Coordinates of C-alpha atoms and ligand atoms in Angstrom, one line a residue:
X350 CA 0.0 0.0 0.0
X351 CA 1.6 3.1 -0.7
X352 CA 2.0 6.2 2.0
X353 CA 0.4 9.1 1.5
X354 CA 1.0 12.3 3.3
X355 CA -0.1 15.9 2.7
X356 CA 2.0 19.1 3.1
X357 CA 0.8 22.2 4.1
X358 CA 2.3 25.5 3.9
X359 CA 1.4 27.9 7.0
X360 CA 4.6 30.1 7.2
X361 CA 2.4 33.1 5.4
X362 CA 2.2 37.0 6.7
X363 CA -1.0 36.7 4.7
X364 CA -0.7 40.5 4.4
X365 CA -3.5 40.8 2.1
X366 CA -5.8 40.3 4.5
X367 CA -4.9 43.7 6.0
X368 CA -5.2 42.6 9.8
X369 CA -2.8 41.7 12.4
X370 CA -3.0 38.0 12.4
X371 CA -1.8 36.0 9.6
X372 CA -5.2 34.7 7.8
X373 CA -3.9 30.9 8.3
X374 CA -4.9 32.1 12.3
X375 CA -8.0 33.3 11.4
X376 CA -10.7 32.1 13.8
X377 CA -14.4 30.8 12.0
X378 CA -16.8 29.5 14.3
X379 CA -14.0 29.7 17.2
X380 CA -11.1 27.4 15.0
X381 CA -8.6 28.9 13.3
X382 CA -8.2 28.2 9.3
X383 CA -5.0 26.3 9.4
X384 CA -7.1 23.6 12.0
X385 CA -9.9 23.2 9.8
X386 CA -7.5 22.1 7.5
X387 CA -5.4 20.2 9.2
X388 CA -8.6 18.4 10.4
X389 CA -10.1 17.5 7.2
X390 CA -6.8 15.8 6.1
X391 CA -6.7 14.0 9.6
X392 CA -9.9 12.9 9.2
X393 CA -9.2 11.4 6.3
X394 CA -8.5 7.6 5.3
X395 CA -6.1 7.7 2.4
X396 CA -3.9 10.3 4.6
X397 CA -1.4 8.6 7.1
X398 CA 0.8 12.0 7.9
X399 CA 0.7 15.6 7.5
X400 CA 4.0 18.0 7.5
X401 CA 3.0 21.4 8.5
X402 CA 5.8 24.4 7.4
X403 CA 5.2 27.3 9.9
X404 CA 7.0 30.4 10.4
X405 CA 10.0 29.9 13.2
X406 CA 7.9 32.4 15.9
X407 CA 4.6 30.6 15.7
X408 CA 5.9 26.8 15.9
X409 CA 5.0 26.7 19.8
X410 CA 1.3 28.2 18.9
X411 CA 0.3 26.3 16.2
X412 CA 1.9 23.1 18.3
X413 CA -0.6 24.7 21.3
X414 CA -3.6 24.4 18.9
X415 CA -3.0 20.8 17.8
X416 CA -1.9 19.4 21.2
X417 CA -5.2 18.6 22.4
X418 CA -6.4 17.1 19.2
X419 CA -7.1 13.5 18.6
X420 CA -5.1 13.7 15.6
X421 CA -1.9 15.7 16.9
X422 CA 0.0 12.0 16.0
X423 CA -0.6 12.5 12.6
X424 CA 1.0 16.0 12.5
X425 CA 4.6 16.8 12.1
X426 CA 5.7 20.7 11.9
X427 CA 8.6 21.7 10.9
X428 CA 10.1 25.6 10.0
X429 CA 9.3 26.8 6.5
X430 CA 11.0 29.5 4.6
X431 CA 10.2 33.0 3.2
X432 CA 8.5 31.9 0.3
X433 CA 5.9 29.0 0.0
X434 CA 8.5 27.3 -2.2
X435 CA 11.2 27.1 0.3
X436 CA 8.5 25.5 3.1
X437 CA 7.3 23.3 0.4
X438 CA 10.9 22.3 0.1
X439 CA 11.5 21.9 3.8
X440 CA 8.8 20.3 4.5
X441 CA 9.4 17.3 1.9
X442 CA 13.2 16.8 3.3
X443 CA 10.9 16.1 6.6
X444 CA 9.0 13.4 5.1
X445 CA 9.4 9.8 6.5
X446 CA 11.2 7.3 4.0
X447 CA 7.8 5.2 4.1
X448 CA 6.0 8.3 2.1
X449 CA 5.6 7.4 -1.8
X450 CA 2.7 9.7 -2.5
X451 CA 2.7 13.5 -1.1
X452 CA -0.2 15.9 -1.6
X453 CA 0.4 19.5 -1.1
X454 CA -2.6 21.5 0.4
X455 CA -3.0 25.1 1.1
X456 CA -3.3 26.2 4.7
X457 CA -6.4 27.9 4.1
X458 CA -8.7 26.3 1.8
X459 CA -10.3 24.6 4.9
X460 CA -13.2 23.7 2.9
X461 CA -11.6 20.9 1.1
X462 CA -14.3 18.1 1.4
X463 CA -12.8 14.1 1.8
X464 CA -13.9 13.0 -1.5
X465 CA -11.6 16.0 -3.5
X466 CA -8.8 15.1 -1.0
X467 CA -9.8 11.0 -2.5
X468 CA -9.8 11.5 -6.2
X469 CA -6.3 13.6 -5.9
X470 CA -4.7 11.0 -3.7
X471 CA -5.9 8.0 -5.8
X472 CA -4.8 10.3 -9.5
X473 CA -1.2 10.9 -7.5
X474 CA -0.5 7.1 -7.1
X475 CA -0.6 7.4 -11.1
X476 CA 1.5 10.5 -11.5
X477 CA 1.0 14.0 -10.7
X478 CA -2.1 15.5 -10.6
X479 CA -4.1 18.6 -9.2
X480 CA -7.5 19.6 -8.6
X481 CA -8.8 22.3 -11.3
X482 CA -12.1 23.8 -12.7
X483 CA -13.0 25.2 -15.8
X484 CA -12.4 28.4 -15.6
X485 CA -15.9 30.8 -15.8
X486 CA -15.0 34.2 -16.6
X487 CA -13.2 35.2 -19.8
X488 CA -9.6 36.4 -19.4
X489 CA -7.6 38.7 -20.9
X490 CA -4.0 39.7 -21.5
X491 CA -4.1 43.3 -20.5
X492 CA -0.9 45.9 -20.7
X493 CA -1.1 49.2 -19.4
X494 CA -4.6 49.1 -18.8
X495 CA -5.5 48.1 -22.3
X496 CA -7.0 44.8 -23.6
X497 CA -4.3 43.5 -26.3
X498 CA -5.8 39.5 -26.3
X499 CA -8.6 37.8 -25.5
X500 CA -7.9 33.9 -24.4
X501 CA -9.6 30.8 -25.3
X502 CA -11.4 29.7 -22.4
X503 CA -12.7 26.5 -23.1
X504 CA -8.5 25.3 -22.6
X505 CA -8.0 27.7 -19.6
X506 CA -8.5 26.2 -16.0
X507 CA -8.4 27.3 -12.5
X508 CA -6.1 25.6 -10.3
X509 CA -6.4 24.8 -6.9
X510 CA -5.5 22.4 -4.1
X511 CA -4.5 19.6 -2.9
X512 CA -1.9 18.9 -5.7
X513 CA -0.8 15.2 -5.8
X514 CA 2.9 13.5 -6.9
X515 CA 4.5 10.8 -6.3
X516 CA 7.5 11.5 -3.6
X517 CA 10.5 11.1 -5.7
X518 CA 9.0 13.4 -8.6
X519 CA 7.9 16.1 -6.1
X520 CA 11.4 15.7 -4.6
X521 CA 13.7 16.0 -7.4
X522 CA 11.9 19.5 -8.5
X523 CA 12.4 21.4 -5.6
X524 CA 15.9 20.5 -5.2
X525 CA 16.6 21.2 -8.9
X526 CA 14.6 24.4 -8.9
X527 CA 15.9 25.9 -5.5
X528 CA 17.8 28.3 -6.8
X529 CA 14.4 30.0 -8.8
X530 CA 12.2 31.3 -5.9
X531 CA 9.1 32.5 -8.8
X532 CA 7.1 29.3 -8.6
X533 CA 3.5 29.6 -7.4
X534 CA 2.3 26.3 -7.1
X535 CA 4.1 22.8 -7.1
X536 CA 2.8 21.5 -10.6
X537 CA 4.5 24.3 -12.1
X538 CA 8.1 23.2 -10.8
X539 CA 7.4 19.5 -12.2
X540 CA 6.0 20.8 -15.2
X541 CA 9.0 22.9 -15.5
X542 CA 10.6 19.7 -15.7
X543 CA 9.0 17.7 -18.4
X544 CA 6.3 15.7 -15.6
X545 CA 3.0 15.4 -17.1
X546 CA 0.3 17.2 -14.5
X547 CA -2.9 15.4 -14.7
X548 CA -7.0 17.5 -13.8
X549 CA -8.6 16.3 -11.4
X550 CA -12.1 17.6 -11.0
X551 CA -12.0 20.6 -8.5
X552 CA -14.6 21.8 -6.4
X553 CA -16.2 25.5 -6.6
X554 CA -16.5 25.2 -2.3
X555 CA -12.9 24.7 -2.2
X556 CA -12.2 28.3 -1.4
X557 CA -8.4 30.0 -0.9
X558 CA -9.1 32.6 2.0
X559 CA -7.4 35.8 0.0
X560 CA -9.7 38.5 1.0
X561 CA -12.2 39.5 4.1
X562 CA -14.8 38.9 2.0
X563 CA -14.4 35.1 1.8
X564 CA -14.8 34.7 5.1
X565 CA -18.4 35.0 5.1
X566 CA -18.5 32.6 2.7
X567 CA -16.0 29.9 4.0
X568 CA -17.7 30.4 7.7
X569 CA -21.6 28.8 5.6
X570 CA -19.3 26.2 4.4
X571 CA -17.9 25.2 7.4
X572 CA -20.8 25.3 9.4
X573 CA -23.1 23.2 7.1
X574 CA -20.1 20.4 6.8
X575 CA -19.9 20.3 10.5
X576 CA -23.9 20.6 10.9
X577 CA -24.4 18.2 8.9
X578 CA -23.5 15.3 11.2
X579 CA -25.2 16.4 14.4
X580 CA -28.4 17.7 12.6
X581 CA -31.2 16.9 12.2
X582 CA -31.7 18.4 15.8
X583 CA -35.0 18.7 18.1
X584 CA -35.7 21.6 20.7
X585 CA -38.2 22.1 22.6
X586 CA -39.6 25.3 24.1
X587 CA -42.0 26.9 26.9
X588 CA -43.0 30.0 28.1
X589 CA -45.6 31.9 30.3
X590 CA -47.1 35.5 30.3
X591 CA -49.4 37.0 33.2
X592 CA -52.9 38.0 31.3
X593 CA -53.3 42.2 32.6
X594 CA -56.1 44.7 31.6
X595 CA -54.9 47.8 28.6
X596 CA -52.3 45.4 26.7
X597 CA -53.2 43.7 22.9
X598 CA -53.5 40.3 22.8
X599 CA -50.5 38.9 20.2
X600 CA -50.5 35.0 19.6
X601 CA -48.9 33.5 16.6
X602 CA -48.2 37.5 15.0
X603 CA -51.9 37.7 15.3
X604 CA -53.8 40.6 17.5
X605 CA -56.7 39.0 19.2
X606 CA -59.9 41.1 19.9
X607 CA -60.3 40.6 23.9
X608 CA -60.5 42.3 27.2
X609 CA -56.9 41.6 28.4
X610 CA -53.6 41.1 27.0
X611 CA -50.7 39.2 28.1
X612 CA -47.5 41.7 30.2
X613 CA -44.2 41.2 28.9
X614 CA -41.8 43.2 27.8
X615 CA -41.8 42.9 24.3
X616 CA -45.3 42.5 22.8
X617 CA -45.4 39.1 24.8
X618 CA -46.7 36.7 22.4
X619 CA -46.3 33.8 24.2
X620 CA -47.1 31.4 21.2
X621 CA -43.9 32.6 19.4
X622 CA -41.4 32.7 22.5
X623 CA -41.9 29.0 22.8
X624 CA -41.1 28.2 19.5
X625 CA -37.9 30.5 19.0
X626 CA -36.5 28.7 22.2
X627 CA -37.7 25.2 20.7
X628 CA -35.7 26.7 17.4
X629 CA -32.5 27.8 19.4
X630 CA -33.0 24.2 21.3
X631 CA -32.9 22.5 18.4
X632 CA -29.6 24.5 16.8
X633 CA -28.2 24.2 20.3
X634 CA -27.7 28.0 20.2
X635 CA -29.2 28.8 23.8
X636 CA -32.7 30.6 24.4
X637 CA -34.1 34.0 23.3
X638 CA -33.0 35.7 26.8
X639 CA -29.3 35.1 25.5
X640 CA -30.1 37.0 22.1
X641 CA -32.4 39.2 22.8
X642 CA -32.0 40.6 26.8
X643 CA -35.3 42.1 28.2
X644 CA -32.8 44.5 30.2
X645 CA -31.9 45.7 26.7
X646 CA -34.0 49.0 25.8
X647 CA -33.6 47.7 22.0
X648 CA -36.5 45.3 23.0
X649 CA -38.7 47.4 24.6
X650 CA -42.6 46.7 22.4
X651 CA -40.4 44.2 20.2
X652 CA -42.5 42.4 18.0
X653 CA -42.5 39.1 18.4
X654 CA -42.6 38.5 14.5
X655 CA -39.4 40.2 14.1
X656 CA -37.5 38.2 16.5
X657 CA -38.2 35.4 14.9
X658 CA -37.2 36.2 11.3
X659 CA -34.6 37.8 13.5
X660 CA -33.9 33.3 15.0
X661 CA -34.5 32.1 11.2
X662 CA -31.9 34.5 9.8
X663 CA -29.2 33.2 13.1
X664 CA -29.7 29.6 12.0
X665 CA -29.0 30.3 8.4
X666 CA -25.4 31.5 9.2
X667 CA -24.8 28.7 11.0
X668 CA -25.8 26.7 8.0
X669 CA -28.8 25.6 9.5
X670 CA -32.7 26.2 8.4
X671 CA -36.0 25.2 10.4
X672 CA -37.7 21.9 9.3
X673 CA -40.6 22.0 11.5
X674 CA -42.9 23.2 14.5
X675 CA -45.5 22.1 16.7
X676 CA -47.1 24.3 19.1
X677 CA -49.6 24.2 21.7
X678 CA -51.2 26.8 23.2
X679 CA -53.1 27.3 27.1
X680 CA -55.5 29.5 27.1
X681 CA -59.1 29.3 28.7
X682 CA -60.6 32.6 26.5
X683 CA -61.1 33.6 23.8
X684 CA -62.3 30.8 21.3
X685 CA -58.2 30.7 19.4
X686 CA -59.6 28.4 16.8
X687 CA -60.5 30.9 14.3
X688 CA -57.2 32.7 14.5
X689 CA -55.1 29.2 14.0
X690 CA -54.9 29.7 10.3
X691 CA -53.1 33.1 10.3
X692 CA -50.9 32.1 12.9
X693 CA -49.5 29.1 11.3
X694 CA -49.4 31.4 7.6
X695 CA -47.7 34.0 9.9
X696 CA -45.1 31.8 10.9
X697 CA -44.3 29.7 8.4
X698 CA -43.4 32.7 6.2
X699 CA -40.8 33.7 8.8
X700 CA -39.3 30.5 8.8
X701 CA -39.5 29.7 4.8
X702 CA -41.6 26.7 5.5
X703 CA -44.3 25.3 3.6
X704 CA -47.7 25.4 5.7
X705 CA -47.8 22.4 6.6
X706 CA -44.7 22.2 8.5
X707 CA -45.8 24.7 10.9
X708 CA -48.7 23.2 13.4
X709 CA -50.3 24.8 16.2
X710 CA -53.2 23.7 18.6
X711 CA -54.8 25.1 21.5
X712 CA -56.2 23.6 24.6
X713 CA -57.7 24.5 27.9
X714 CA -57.6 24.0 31.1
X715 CA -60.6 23.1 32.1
X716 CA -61.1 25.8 34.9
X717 CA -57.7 24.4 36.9
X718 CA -54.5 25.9 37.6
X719 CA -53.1 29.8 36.7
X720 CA -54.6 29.3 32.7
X721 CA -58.3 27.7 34.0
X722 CA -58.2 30.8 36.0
X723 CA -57.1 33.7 33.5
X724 CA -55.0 34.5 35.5
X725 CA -52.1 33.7 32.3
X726 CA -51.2 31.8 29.1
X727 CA -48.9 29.3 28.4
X728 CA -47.3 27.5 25.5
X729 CA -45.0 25.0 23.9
X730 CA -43.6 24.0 21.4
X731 CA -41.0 21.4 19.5
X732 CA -39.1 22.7 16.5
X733 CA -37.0 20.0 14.2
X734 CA -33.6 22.0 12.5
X735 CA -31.7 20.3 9.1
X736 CA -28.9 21.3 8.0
X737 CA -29.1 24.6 4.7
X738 CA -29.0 22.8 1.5
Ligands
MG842 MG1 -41.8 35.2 26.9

């Protein structure tokens, strides 16, 4: 069986980026780039080693954020140079004699998914390889500001990472090409020396963090591949509101004629506080007092409705969307029958759901307890989250 291990340049400024840390460090959803990276080689079955090359003052903190992993084995880090070339170069002298195949990844494309990572591995046992896509957008060769050709596109592709050789090619270029510092990927040094490069099918989610503006998009990504094996989830939610003379009556987004309303300090609609919390159960994302404080002026009157586009909006950045709800209401009077249907139409266009995802009854309580007595209402509810596709 042959060895396969991955290399991984980290010894970047990234000074695009514009910000103090080096974009590799980047935190999204709490993990730096470089570990999501790391992670989705680690995790992955035709990988047996990685060689990280980091920059000589961060060895001890990128050794700090793999200690505690489950993977930190796997990972070897050594000192890269200047240029990505020189780490490259480092990092294969640092490869054990077992390795015969060697992928080299970028430290942050951490959306790389296992099955890209598979068909460049299993192309590299043939020769080398790299993942590419067609490229989209017309290019053209442009001199001071002035078009002067437009290229073919149908023979242009974009190239991207993981890159796959076998050791001994990958090996021979960079010693024979240290002395030329100008190459920006690996298949270009063993092009440079006669290797055939094979395309492998790319993948448009396997983004290169260059600008603040990817991170928005990397941080969906991340969160639906991670989402995606702990979801579906269930919550479940309940709240109570104390019935008083001179407020409305708001259940479901709908005002109810009636004597009393319920106290709160938003527009306490009691139907819709029990199913955010059942929603921010389910995405295990706390309860509405966390996101929206009733010692926060902001939410003085708040309508209900708006929080909860407000929750639907909070679970699809985290890569998450609601699948369902069921709700039941406590309330002696009024009938709430005849309002059930604009309730359920009410919420269900908040959450994007068809109609019949979104159920709510109502029950009494036959004269006992603080509902039999008006003196409040009460509901619950269970809400079911997916993962966004
Ligand atoms: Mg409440």
């Amino acid at each position: 069986m042959p060895s396969t291990y991955v290399i991984i340049p980290a010894a970047g400024q990234g000074r695009r980026m514009g910000g103090p840390i080096a974009k590799q460090f980047l935190p999204v959803h709490g993990t730096p780039l470089l570990v999501w990276t790391v992670r989705a080689f680690a995790e992955h079955p035709a990988i047996d080693g990685i060689v990280i090359a980091v920059a000589p003052d961060t060895v001890e903190h990128v050794r700090a954020l793999l200690h505690d992993s489950r993977y930190a084995e796997k990972v070897r880090l050594v000192v890269g140079g200047d240029e990505r070339q020189a780490s490259v170069a480092n990092a294969v002298r640092a490869l054990p004699a077992s390795c015969d195949v060697v992928l080299v990844h970028d430290a942050v494309r951490p959306c790389v998914s296992a099955e890209l990572i598979g068909r460049v591995a299993d192309a590299a046992k043939q020769g080398c390889a790299t993942a590419a896509l067609p490229m989209q957008e017309t290019v053209k060769v442009v001199e001071a500001g002035v078009v002067k050709q437009t290229l073919d596109r149908s023979r242009l592709w974009s190239v991207q990472t993981p890159q796959g050789f076998p050791r001994a090619v990958l090996a021979q270029a960079h010693e024979t090409m240290s002395k030329n510092l100008s190459f920006t990927d690996d298949c270009s040094l063993v092009e440079a020396l006669g290797h055939p490069v094979r395309i492998v099918q790319g993948d448009p989610r396997n983004l290169k963090v260059t600008t603040p503006a990817d991170l928005p998009i990397v941080e969906l990504y991340l969160a639906s591949k991670t989402a995606s094996s702990r979801f579906p989830g269930v919550g479940m939610g309940y709240d109570v509101h104390r019935l008083v003379e001179g407020r409305p009556l708001v259940l479901g987004g709908v005002t109810i004629p009636y004597q009393w309303g319920l106290l709160g300090h938003s527009d306490a609609d009691v139907l819709l506080h029990a199913v955010m919390d059942a929603l921010l159960g389910a995405a295990g994302l706390g309860d509405i007092g966390q996101h929206f404080p009733d010692t926060d002026p902001d939410y003085a009157g708040a309508v209900s409705m708006d929080l909860l586009h407000k929750v639907d909006k909070l679970l699809r950045r985290r890569g998450l969307q609601p699948d369902g709800v069921d709700a039941v209401l406590m309330v002696e009077r009024p009938k709430i029958a005849p309002y059930i249907p604009q309730m359920r139409a009410n919420m269900a266009k908040a959450l994007q759901l068809p109609l019949e995802a979104v159920n709510v009854k109502a029950t009494t309580s036959e004269g006992m307890g603080f509902v039999g007595r008006c003196e409040g209402m009460a509901a619950q509810a269970v809400a079911r989250v997916c993962p966004l596709c």
